[in-house]
């Protein structure tokens, strides 16, 4: 579901003539526009991301001409600054962010349970039993590579449950 939403947002960007911008760039660009130059560490902390993830995002944003980095006060820091192109996109990205939040609220109203509750319930279930533990347990029940795989009782095989981010509609 989230992958489809991101793909739709990217499609909207292209419709508006915005090339090379990914949805994951929106919040860093908006934060930099409002807070001024920040280091990767500061930006990651402000957005609740890991340093590694933010570093990768900044690298992609730099490649698209949205940000620049300059030497900092010491060799370990490199403040990130918006380019003119990056700054020019911020008003649209802020409007798109608000519209996305409203669209998610509409979806919440259309289903019998809030999407935010589903996410919270899934997070809690994963705290109780992490996904990695679930995968390991299922793989232990699966024969080794090269042997014939048989589905656990009550399932129809490897395609009985879609991967995260995919949806399956009933045939009408």
CSV table of C-alpha atoms in Angstrom, one decimal:
chain,number,residue,atom,x,y,z
A,1,UNK,CA,0.0,0.0,0.0
A,2,UNK,CA,2.7,2.5,1.0
A,3,UNK,CA,4.7,1.7,-2.2
A,4,UNK,CA,1.6,2.4,-4.3
A,5,UNK,CA,1.0,5.7,-2.5
A,6,UNK,CA,4.7,6.7,-3.0
A,7,UNK,CA,4.4,5.8,-6.7
A,8,UNK,CA,1.3,7.9,-7.0
A,9,UNK,CA,3.0,10.9,-5.4
A,10,UNK,CA,6.0,10.5,-7.7
A,11,UNK,CA,3.5,10.4,-10.6
A,12,UNK,CA,2.0,13.6,-9.4
A,13,UNK,CA,5.5,15.2,-9.2
A,14,UNK,CA,6.1,14.2,-12.9
A,15,UNK,CA,2.7,15.6,-13.9
A,16,UNK,CA,3.8,18.9,-12.4
A,17,UNK,CA,7.1,18.8,-14.3
A,18,UNK,CA,9.2,17.9,-11.2
A,19,UNK,CA,11.7,15.3,-12.2
A,20,UNK,CA,14.2,13.4,-10.0
A,21,UNK,CA,12.3,14.1,-6.8
A,22,UNK,CA,11.2,11.3,-4.6
A,23,UNK,CA,8.6,11.4,-1.8
A,24,UNK,CA,11.3,10.7,0.8
A,25,UNK,CA,12.9,14.0,-0.1
A,26,UNK,CA,9.9,16.1,0.9
A,27,UNK,CA,10.5,16.3,4.7
A,28,UNK,CA,14.3,16.9,4.5
A,29,UNK,CA,13.8,19.7,2.0
A,30,UNK,CA,11.0,21.3,4.0
A,31,UNK,CA,13.0,21.0,7.3
A,32,UNK,CA,16.1,22.6,5.6
A,33,UNK,CA,13.9,25.4,4.3
A,34,UNK,CA,12.7,26.3,7.7
A,35,UNK,CA,15.7,25.4,9.9
A,36,UNK,CA,18.5,26.5,7.6
A,37,UNK,CA,21.7,24.6,7.0
A,38,UNK,CA,21.9,21.4,9.1
A,39,UNK,CA,24.4,18.5,9.3
A,40,UNK,CA,23.3,15.0,8.4
A,41,UNK,CA,23.3,14.1,12.1
A,42,UNK,CA,21.0,17.1,13.0
A,43,UNK,CA,18.7,16.5,10.1
A,44,UNK,CA,18.4,12.7,10.9
A,45,UNK,CA,17.6,13.5,14.5
A,46,UNK,CA,15.0,16.1,13.6
A,47,UNK,CA,13.2,13.7,11.3
A,48,UNK,CA,13.6,10.5,13.4
A,49,UNK,CA,15.8,8.8,10.8
A,50,UNK,CA,19.1,6.9,11.1
A,51,UNK,CA,22.3,8.7,10.1
A,52,UNK,CA,22.8,6.1,7.4
A,53,UNK,CA,19.4,6.5,5.9
A,54,UNK,CA,19.7,10.3,5.9
A,55,UNK,CA,23.2,10.1,4.4
A,56,UNK,CA,21.8,8.1,1.5
A,57,UNK,CA,18.9,10.4,1.0
A,58,UNK,CA,21.2,13.5,1.0
A,59,UNK,CA,23.5,11.8,-1.5
A,60,UNK,CA,20.5,11.2,-3.8
A,61,UNK,CA,19.2,14.8,-3.3
A,62,UNK,CA,22.7,16.2,-4.0
A,63,UNK,CA,22.8,14.2,-7.3
A,64,UNK,CA,19.5,15.8,-8.3
A,65,UNK,CA,20.7,19.3,-7.6
A,66,UNK,CA,18.5,19.9,-4.6
A,67,UNK,CA,21.1,20.4,-1.9
A,68,UNK,CA,24.8,21.1,-1.5
A,69,UNK,CA,27.2,20.4,1.3
A,70,UNK,CA,30.0,22.6,2.4
A,71,UNK,CA,32.9,22.0,4.8
A,72,UNK,CA,31.9,22.6,8.4
A,73,UNK,CA,33.7,24.0,11.4
A,74,UNK,CA,35.6,20.7,11.7
A,75,UNK,CA,36.4,17.9,9.3
A,76,UNK,CA,33.6,15.7,10.7
A,77,UNK,CA,30.7,18.0,9.8
A,78,UNK,CA,29.3,19.2,6.5
A,79,UNK,CA,26.3,21.4,6.7
A,80,UNK,CA,23.6,20.7,4.1
A,81,UNK,CA,22.1,23.7,2.3
A,82,UNK,CA,19.2,24.0,-0.2
A,83,UNK,CA,20.1,24.9,-3.8
A,84,UNK,CA,17.8,27.4,-5.6
A,85,UNK,CA,16.1,24.4,-7.2
A,86,UNK,CA,15.5,22.7,-3.9
A,87,UNK,CA,14.2,26.0,-2.3
A,88,UNK,CA,11.8,26.6,-5.3
A,89,UNK,CA,10.2,23.2,-4.7
A,90,UNK,CA,9.4,23.7,-1.0
A,91,UNK,CA,6.0,25.5,-1.4
A,92,UNK,CA,4.7,22.7,-3.7
A,93,UNK,CA,6.1,20.0,-1.4
A,94,UNK,CA,4.4,21.6,1.6
A,95,UNK,CA,1.1,21.7,-0.2
A,96,UNK,CA,1.5,18.1,-1.4
A,97,UNK,CA,2.4,17.0,2.2
A,98,UNK,CA,-0.8,18.6,3.5
A,99,UNK,CA,-2.9,17.1,0.7
A,100,UNK,CA,-1.3,13.7,1.4
A,101,UNK,CA,-2.3,14.0,5.1
A,102,UNK,CA,-5.8,14.9,4.1
A,103,UNK,CA,-6.0,11.9,1.6
A,104,UNK,CA,-4.9,9.5,4.3
A,105,UNK,CA,-7.6,11.0,6.6
A,106,UNK,CA,-10.2,10.4,3.9
A,107,UNK,CA,-9.0,6.8,3.6
A,108,UNK,CA,-9.2,6.4,7.4
A,109,UNK,CA,-12.8,7.6,7.2
A,110,UNK,CA,-13.7,5.1,4.5
A,111,UNK,CA,-12.6,1.9,6.2
A,112,UNK,CA,-14.1,0.5,9.4
A,113,UNK,CA,-10.9,0.9,11.3
A,114,UNK,CA,-8.3,3.7,11.3
A,115,UNK,CA,-5.2,3.0,9.3
A,116,UNK,CA,-3.2,4.5,12.1
A,117,UNK,CA,-4.6,1.9,14.4
A,118,UNK,CA,-3.6,-0.9,12.0
A,119,UNK,CA,-0.1,0.4,12.0
A,120,UNK,CA,0.0,0.7,15.8
A,121,UNK,CA,-1.4,-2.8,16.2
A,122,UNK,CA,1.2,-4.2,13.7
A,123,UNK,CA,4.0,-2.4,15.5
A,124,UNK,CA,2.8,-3.9,18.8
A,125,UNK,CA,2.5,-7.4,17.4
A,126,UNK,CA,6.1,-7.0,16.0
A,127,UNK,CA,7.3,-5.9,19.5
A,128,UNK,CA,5.7,-9.1,20.9
A,129,UNK,CA,7.2,-11.3,18.2
A,130,UNK,CA,9.6,-9.6,15.7
A,131,UNK,CA,9.2,-10.3,12.0
A,132,UNK,CA,12.7,-11.8,11.9
A,133,UNK,CA,11.6,-14.4,14.6
A,134,UNK,CA,8.6,-15.2,12.5
A,135,UNK,CA,10.7,-15.7,9.4
A,136,UNK,CA,13.1,-17.9,11.2
A,137,UNK,CA,10.4,-20.1,12.6
A,138,UNK,CA,8.8,-20.5,9.2
A,139,UNK,CA,12.1,-21.3,7.5
A,140,UNK,CA,12.9,-23.9,10.1
A,141,UNK,CA,9.6,-25.6,9.2
A,142,UNK,CA,10.6,-25.5,5.5
A,143,UNK,CA,12.8,-28.2,4.0
A,144,UNK,CA,16.3,-27.2,2.9
A,145,UNK,CA,17.0,-25.8,-0.6
A,146,UNK,CA,16.8,-28.4,-3.4
A,147,UNK,CA,14.0,-30.4,-1.7
A,148,UNK,CA,10.4,-30.2,-2.5
A,149,UNK,CA,8.6,-27.5,-0.5
A,150,UNK,CA,5.2,-28.3,1.0
A,151,UNK,CA,2.9,-25.7,2.4
A,152,UNK,CA,2.2,-25.7,6.1
A,153,UNK,CA,-1.3,-27.0,7.0
A,154,UNK,CA,-4.0,-24.4,6.4
A,155,UNK,CA,-2.1,-22.5,3.7
A,156,UNK,CA,-2.1,-22.7,-0.1
A,157,UNK,CA,1.7,-22.3,-0.6
A,158,UNK,CA,4.2,-19.5,-0.9
A,159,UNK,CA,1.7,-17.1,-2.5
A,160,UNK,CA,-1.0,-17.4,0.1
A,161,UNK,CA,0.0,-14.2,1.8
A,162,UNK,CA,1.2,-11.2,-0.2
A,163,UNK,CA,4.5,-9.5,0.6
A,164,UNK,CA,4.4,-6.2,2.5
A,165,UNK,CA,3.4,-3.3,0.3
A,166,UNK,CA,1.2,-5.5,-2.0
A,167,UNK,CA,-2.5,-5.8,-2.1
A,168,UNK,CA,-4.7,-8.6,-3.2
A,169,UNK,CA,-8.3,-8.0,-4.2
A,170,UNK,CA,-10.9,-10.7,-4.1
A,171,UNK,CA,-12.1,-11.9,-7.5
A,172,UNK,CA,-15.7,-10.8,-8.2
